[in-house]
């Protein structure tokens, strides 16, 4: 079962357990391989952050009806489907320290099961019974796909700007966080101000999480992260640590990083790591994540004081200190 961020999960522990059971129930299929692959990715140790956001956001607005459980579960299905697709596109072999589904089954099977989970999420969305939620989450799915395509077109492109990089991480990561908190606000009957605040909270939290993800690729430990250090460089992905290092380093250093991005692989990993550290690129990336985390916390002032609002604030703070 997934790892837990215990103090934060504790305030919605019963609802969270119900969402886990709902996720397992909704994985059922008449095709055994669908269930095998779905369970492989769903049970692979994720923190269930997006469904957690739905539960905390709803309870922060005083919501207690069961629709949030269904919304939380379908958000996790949307996320999980993207993981299956991403691992195929990225040709990944590890996720959360375990072999990816596409290393155990065929790429074709994983793509199709990802499609199944996406489709099941929309089936569940209909049961939530809100056209507004349908509108929000349909837009999310389009933006997620666009984000992945943007990232793919930028692979091995060292000319990407920081602004373009931010556009990519908003689309491929932050948009689903944003959709989770905004949809939760809609179901809970939030005021326009509260809905806007929770939408901003989700977006900024998602940006902070992705920035730290990209930082950890050059600073983390493989055993803790559950993936290999330097995976982004191996895939030729120009993330913020590399973009900033190219801006701040010497022409020779920038040239080395540009060549490493174009070539992919890990032949230049040690040299790139040295440049990234010496130019302050890791500190800069962490500072940008801290700015996003602070914005997320500030947006919560539109919500009434409660243990759930405190948990949302703690989650934004936790985003900065995580190691995986």
Coordinates of C-alpha atoms in Angstrom, one line a residue:
X1 CA 0.0 0.0 0.0
X2 CA 1.1 3.6 -0.5
X3 CA 3.5 5.4 1.9
X4 CA 1.9 7.9 4.2
X5 CA 2.8 11.4 5.3
X6 CA 1.4 10.5 8.7
X7 CA 0.7 13.8 10.5
X8 CA -1.0 15.3 7.4
X9 CA -3.0 12.2 6.5
X10 CA -4.1 11.8 10.1
X11 CA -6.8 14.6 10.0
X12 CA -8.6 12.7 7.1
X13 CA -7.5 9.2 8.0
X14 CA -11.0 7.6 7.8
X15 CA -11.8 9.2 4.5
X16 CA -8.3 8.3 3.2
X17 CA -8.8 4.7 4.0
X18 CA -12.2 4.8 2.3
X19 CA -10.6 6.3 -0.9
X20 CA -8.0 3.5 -0.9
X21 CA -10.8 0.9 -0.8
X22 CA -12.6 2.7 -3.6
X23 CA -9.5 2.8 -5.8
X24 CA -9.1 -0.9 -5.4
X25 CA -12.8 -1.6 -6.1
X26 CA -12.7 0.6 -9.3
X27 CA -9.7 -1.3 -10.6
X28 CA -11.9 -4.3 -11.3
X29 CA -12.0 -5.5 -14.9
X30 CA -13.1 -8.6 -16.8
X31 CA -9.7 -8.6 -18.4
X32 CA -7.1 -10.1 -15.9
X33 CA -4.1 -8.2 -17.4
X34 CA -5.9 -4.9 -16.9
X35 CA -6.2 -5.6 -13.2
X36 CA -2.6 -6.9 -12.9
X37 CA -1.0 -3.8 -14.5
X38 CA -3.4 -1.4 -12.7
X39 CA -2.6 -2.9 -9.3
X40 CA 1.1 -2.9 -10.1
X41 CA 1.2 0.9 -10.6
X42 CA -1.4 1.8 -8.0
X43 CA 0.2 -0.3 -5.3
X44 CA 3.8 0.8 -6.1
X45 CA 4.3 3.1 -3.1
X46 CA 2.9 6.5 -4.0
X47 CA 1.8 9.0 -1.4
X48 CA -1.6 9.6 -3.0
X49 CA -1.0 13.3 -2.8
X50 CA -3.6 14.3 -5.2
X51 CA -6.5 12.5 -3.6
X52 CA -5.2 13.8 -0.2
X53 CA -5.5 17.3 -1.6
X54 CA -9.2 16.7 -2.6
X55 CA -10.0 15.4 0.9
X56 CA -8.2 18.2 2.8
X57 CA -9.6 21.0 0.5
X58 CA -13.1 19.7 0.9
X59 CA -12.9 19.4 4.7
X60 CA -11.2 22.8 5.0
X61 CA -14.5 24.2 3.5
X62 CA -16.6 22.1 5.9
X63 CA -17.7 19.5 3.3
X64 CA -18.7 16.1 4.7
X65 CA -20.7 14.4 1.9
X66 CA -19.4 11.3 0.1
X67 CA -18.8 12.9 -3.4
X68 CA -15.3 13.9 -2.3
X69 CA -14.3 10.2 -1.9
X70 CA -15.3 9.5 -5.5
X71 CA -13.5 12.7 -6.7
X72 CA -10.4 11.8 -4.8
X73 CA -10.3 8.3 -6.3
X74 CA -10.8 9.4 -9.9
X75 CA -8.1 12.0 -9.5
X76 CA -5.7 9.2 -8.5
X77 CA -6.8 7.2 -11.6
X78 CA -6.1 10.2 -13.8
X79 CA -2.6 10.5 -12.3
X80 CA -1.9 6.8 -12.4
X81 CA -2.8 6.6 -16.1
X82 CA -0.2 9.3 -16.9
X83 CA 2.5 7.4 -15.0
X84 CA 1.9 4.3 -17.2
X85 CA 2.1 6.5 -20.3
X86 CA 5.1 8.4 -19.1
X87 CA 7.1 5.3 -18.3
X88 CA 6.6 4.1 -21.9
X89 CA 7.5 7.4 -23.4
X90 CA 10.5 7.9 -21.2
X91 CA 11.6 4.2 -21.5
X92 CA 11.9 4.2 -17.7
X93 CA 13.0 1.1 -15.8
X94 CA 12.4 2.2 -12.2
X95 CA 9.6 4.0 -10.4
X96 CA 9.7 4.4 -6.7
X97 CA 12.5 1.9 -6.5
X98 CA 10.5 -0.9 -8.3
X99 CA 10.6 -2.1 -11.9
X100 CA 8.1 -0.1 -14.0
X101 CA 5.1 -1.9 -15.5
X102 CA 6.6 -1.6 -19.0
X103 CA 9.6 -3.7 -18.0
X104 CA 7.3 -6.5 -16.9
X105 CA 4.6 -6.2 -19.6
X106 CA 4.7 -4.8 -23.1
X107 CA 4.6 -1.1 -23.9
X108 CA 1.4 -1.7 -25.8
X109 CA -0.3 -3.3 -22.8
X110 CA 0.8 -0.4 -20.5
X111 CA -0.5 2.2 -22.9
X112 CA -3.9 0.5 -23.2
X113 CA -4.2 0.0 -19.4
X114 CA -3.4 3.7 -19.0
X115 CA -6.2 4.4 -21.4
X116 CA -8.5 2.1 -19.3
X117 CA -7.7 4.1 -16.2
X118 CA -8.3 7.4 -17.9
X119 CA -11.6 6.1 -19.2
X120 CA -12.6 4.8 -15.8
X121 CA -11.8 8.2 -14.2
X122 CA -14.3 9.8 -16.6
X123 CA -16.9 7.1 -15.8
X124 CA -16.5 8.0 -12.1
X125 CA -16.6 11.7 -12.9
X126 CA -20.1 11.3 -14.4
X127 CA -21.1 9.8 -11.1
X128 CA -19.9 12.8 -9.2
X129 CA -22.7 14.6 -11.1
X130 CA -21.2 18.1 -11.6
X131 CA -20.8 19.6 -15.0
X132 CA -18.4 22.2 -13.5
X133 CA -16.2 19.4 -12.3
X134 CA -16.4 17.7 -15.8
X135 CA -15.4 21.0 -17.3
X136 CA -12.4 21.5 -15.0
X137 CA -11.0 18.0 -15.2
X138 CA -11.6 17.6 -19.0
X139 CA -9.4 20.7 -19.4
X140 CA -6.9 19.2 -17.1
X141 CA -6.5 16.1 -19.2
X142 CA -5.9 18.2 -22.3
X143 CA -3.3 20.3 -20.6
X144 CA -1.6 17.3 -19.2
X145 CA -1.3 15.8 -22.6
X146 CA 0.0 19.1 -24.1
X147 CA 2.6 19.3 -21.3
X148 CA 3.9 15.8 -22.1
X149 CA 4.1 16.7 -25.8
X150 CA 5.9 20.0 -25.0
X151 CA 8.4 18.1 -22.8
X152 CA 8.9 15.5 -25.5
X153 CA 9.6 18.2 -28.1
X154 CA 12.1 19.8 -25.8
X155 CA 14.1 16.6 -25.2
X156 CA 17.8 17.2 -26.2
X157 CA 17.1 20.9 -26.8
X158 CA 19.5 22.9 -24.7
X159 CA 18.0 26.2 -26.0
X160 CA 14.8 26.0 -23.8
X161 CA 14.4 29.1 -21.7
X162 CA 13.4 29.2 -18.0
X163 CA 9.9 30.6 -19.0
X164 CA 9.4 27.6 -21.4
X165 CA 10.5 25.2 -18.8
X166 CA 8.0 26.7 -16.3
X167 CA 5.2 26.3 -18.9
X168 CA 6.1 22.7 -19.3
X169 CA 6.1 21.8 -15.6
X170 CA 2.8 23.8 -15.0
X171 CA 1.1 21.7 -17.8
X172 CA 2.5 18.3 -17.0
X173 CA 2.5 18.4 -13.2
X174 CA 0.9 21.5 -11.6
X175 CA -2.3 21.4 -13.6
X176 CA -3.5 18.2 -12.0
X177 CA -2.8 19.5 -8.5
X178 CA -4.7 22.6 -9.5
X179 CA -7.6 20.6 -10.9
X180 CA -7.8 18.5 -7.8
X181 CA -8.1 21.4 -5.4
X182 CA -10.4 23.5 -7.6
X183 CA -12.7 20.5 -8.3
X184 CA -12.8 19.8 -4.6
X185 CA -13.8 23.4 -3.9
X186 CA -16.6 23.3 -6.5
X187 CA -18.1 20.1 -5.0
X188 CA -17.9 21.7 -1.6
X189 CA -19.8 24.7 -2.7
X190 CA -17.0 27.2 -2.2
X191 CA -17.3 30.9 -2.7
X192 CA -15.6 32.3 -5.9
X193 CA -12.8 33.7 -3.6
X194 CA -12.3 30.3 -2.0
X195 CA -12.3 28.4 -5.3
X196 CA -9.7 30.8 -6.7
X197 CA -7.6 30.5 -3.6
X198 CA -7.6 26.7 -3.7
X199 CA -7.0 26.7 -7.4
X200 CA -3.9 28.9 -6.8
X201 CA -2.8 26.7 -3.9
X202 CA -2.9 23.6 -6.0
X203 CA -1.0 25.2 -8.9
X204 CA 1.8 26.6 -6.7
X205 CA 2.1 23.3 -4.7
X206 CA 2.4 21.4 -8.0
X207 CA 5.1 23.7 -9.2
X208 CA 7.0 23.4 -5.9
X209 CA 6.8 19.6 -6.1
X210 CA 8.1 19.4 -9.7
X211 CA 10.9 21.9 -9.0
X212 CA 12.1 19.7 -6.1
X213 CA 11.8 16.6 -8.3
X214 CA 14.1 18.2 -10.8
X215 CA 16.5 19.3 -8.1
X216 CA 16.6 15.8 -6.6
X217 CA 17.7 14.4 -10.0
X218 CA 21.0 16.1 -9.4
X219 CA 21.2 16.0 -5.6
X220 CA 19.2 13.0 -4.4
X221 CA 20.2 9.4 -3.5
X222 CA 18.9 6.7 -5.8
X223 CA 18.0 4.4 -2.9
X224 CA 15.8 7.1 -1.4
X225 CA 14.3 8.5 -4.6
X226 CA 13.4 5.2 -6.1
X227 CA 15.0 6.2 -9.4
X228 CA 18.5 6.7 -10.7
X229 CA 20.4 10.0 -10.2
X230 CA 20.9 11.7 -13.5
X231 CA 17.8 10.1 -15.2
X232 CA 16.8 13.5 -16.6
X233 CA 20.2 14.1 -18.1
X234 CA 20.3 10.6 -19.5
X235 CA 17.0 11.4 -21.3
X236 CA 18.3 14.7 -22.5
X237 CA 15.7 16.7 -20.5
X238 CA 16.7 20.4 -19.9
X239 CA 15.4 21.0 -16.4
X240 CA 15.9 24.2 -14.3
X241 CA 19.2 23.1 -12.7
X242 CA 20.8 22.7 -16.2
X243 CA 19.1 25.9 -17.6
X244 CA 20.4 28.0 -14.7
X245 CA 23.9 26.4 -14.8
X246 CA 24.2 27.2 -18.5
X247 CA 23.3 30.8 -17.8
X248 CA 25.7 31.2 -14.9
X249 CA 28.6 29.1 -15.9
X250 CA 31.5 29.9 -18.2
X251 CA 31.1 29.5 -22.0
X252 CA 33.1 26.2 -21.7
X253 CA 30.8 24.9 -19.0
X254 CA 27.7 25.9 -20.9
X255 CA 29.0 24.2 -24.0
X256 CA 29.6 21.0 -22.0
X257 CA 26.1 21.0 -20.6
X258 CA 24.6 21.7 -24.1
X259 CA 26.5 18.8 -25.5
X260 CA 25.4 16.5 -22.6
X261 CA 21.7 17.5 -23.2
X262 CA 22.0 16.9 -27.0
X263 CA 23.7 13.5 -26.6
X264 CA 21.7 12.2 -23.6
X265 CA 23.3 9.4 -21.6
X266 CA 25.5 9.7 -18.5
X267 CA 29.0 10.0 -19.9
X268 CA 29.2 13.6 -18.7
X269 CA 27.2 13.2 -15.5
X270 CA 30.1 13.9 -13.1
X271 CA 31.2 17.0 -14.9
X272 CA 27.7 18.3 -15.2
X273 CA 27.1 17.6 -11.5
X274 CA 30.2 19.6 -10.6
X275 CA 29.0 22.6 -12.8
X276 CA 25.5 22.5 -11.4
X277 CA 26.8 22.6 -7.8
X278 CA 29.4 25.3 -8.4
X279 CA 27.1 27.7 -10.3
X280 CA 24.5 27.6 -7.4
X281 CA 21.9 26.0 -9.7
X282 CA 20.6 23.7 -7.0
X283 CA 20.2 26.6 -4.5
X284 CA 18.4 28.6 -7.2
X285 CA 16.0 25.8 -8.0
X286 CA 15.3 25.3 -4.3
X287 CA 14.7 29.0 -3.9
X288 CA 12.2 29.0 -6.7
X289 CA 10.4 26.0 -5.1
X290 CA 10.3 27.9 -1.8
X291 CA 8.7 30.9 -3.5
X292 CA 6.0 28.6 -4.9
X293 CA 5.5 27.0 -1.5
X294 CA 5.1 30.4 0.1
X295 CA 2.5 31.4 -2.5
X296 CA 0.6 28.2 -1.9
X297 CA 0.5 28.9 1.9
X298 CA -0.5 32.5 1.4
X299 CA -3.5 31.6 -0.7
X300 CA -4.9 29.6 2.2
X301 CA -5.7 32.8 4.1
X302 CA -9.0 32.8 2.1
X303 CA -10.1 29.7 4.0
X304 CA -11.4 29.5 7.6
X305 CA -8.9 28.4 10.3
X306 CA -9.1 24.6 10.8
X307 CA -6.9 21.5 11.2
X308 CA -7.4 20.9 7.5
X309 CA -6.2 24.3 6.4
X310 CA -3.2 23.7 8.7
X311 CA -2.5 20.3 7.0
X312 CA -2.6 22.0 3.6
X313 CA -0.1 24.5 4.8
X314 CA 2.1 21.8 6.3
X315 CA 1.9 19.9 2.9
X316 CA 3.3 23.0 1.1
X317 CA 6.1 23.2 3.6
X318 CA 6.8 19.5 3.4
X319 CA 7.2 19.8 -0.4
X320 CA 10.5 21.6 0.1
X321 CA 12.1 19.1 2.5
X322 CA 11.3 15.8 0.9
X323 CA 14.0 13.4 -0.4
X324 CA 11.8 11.4 -2.8

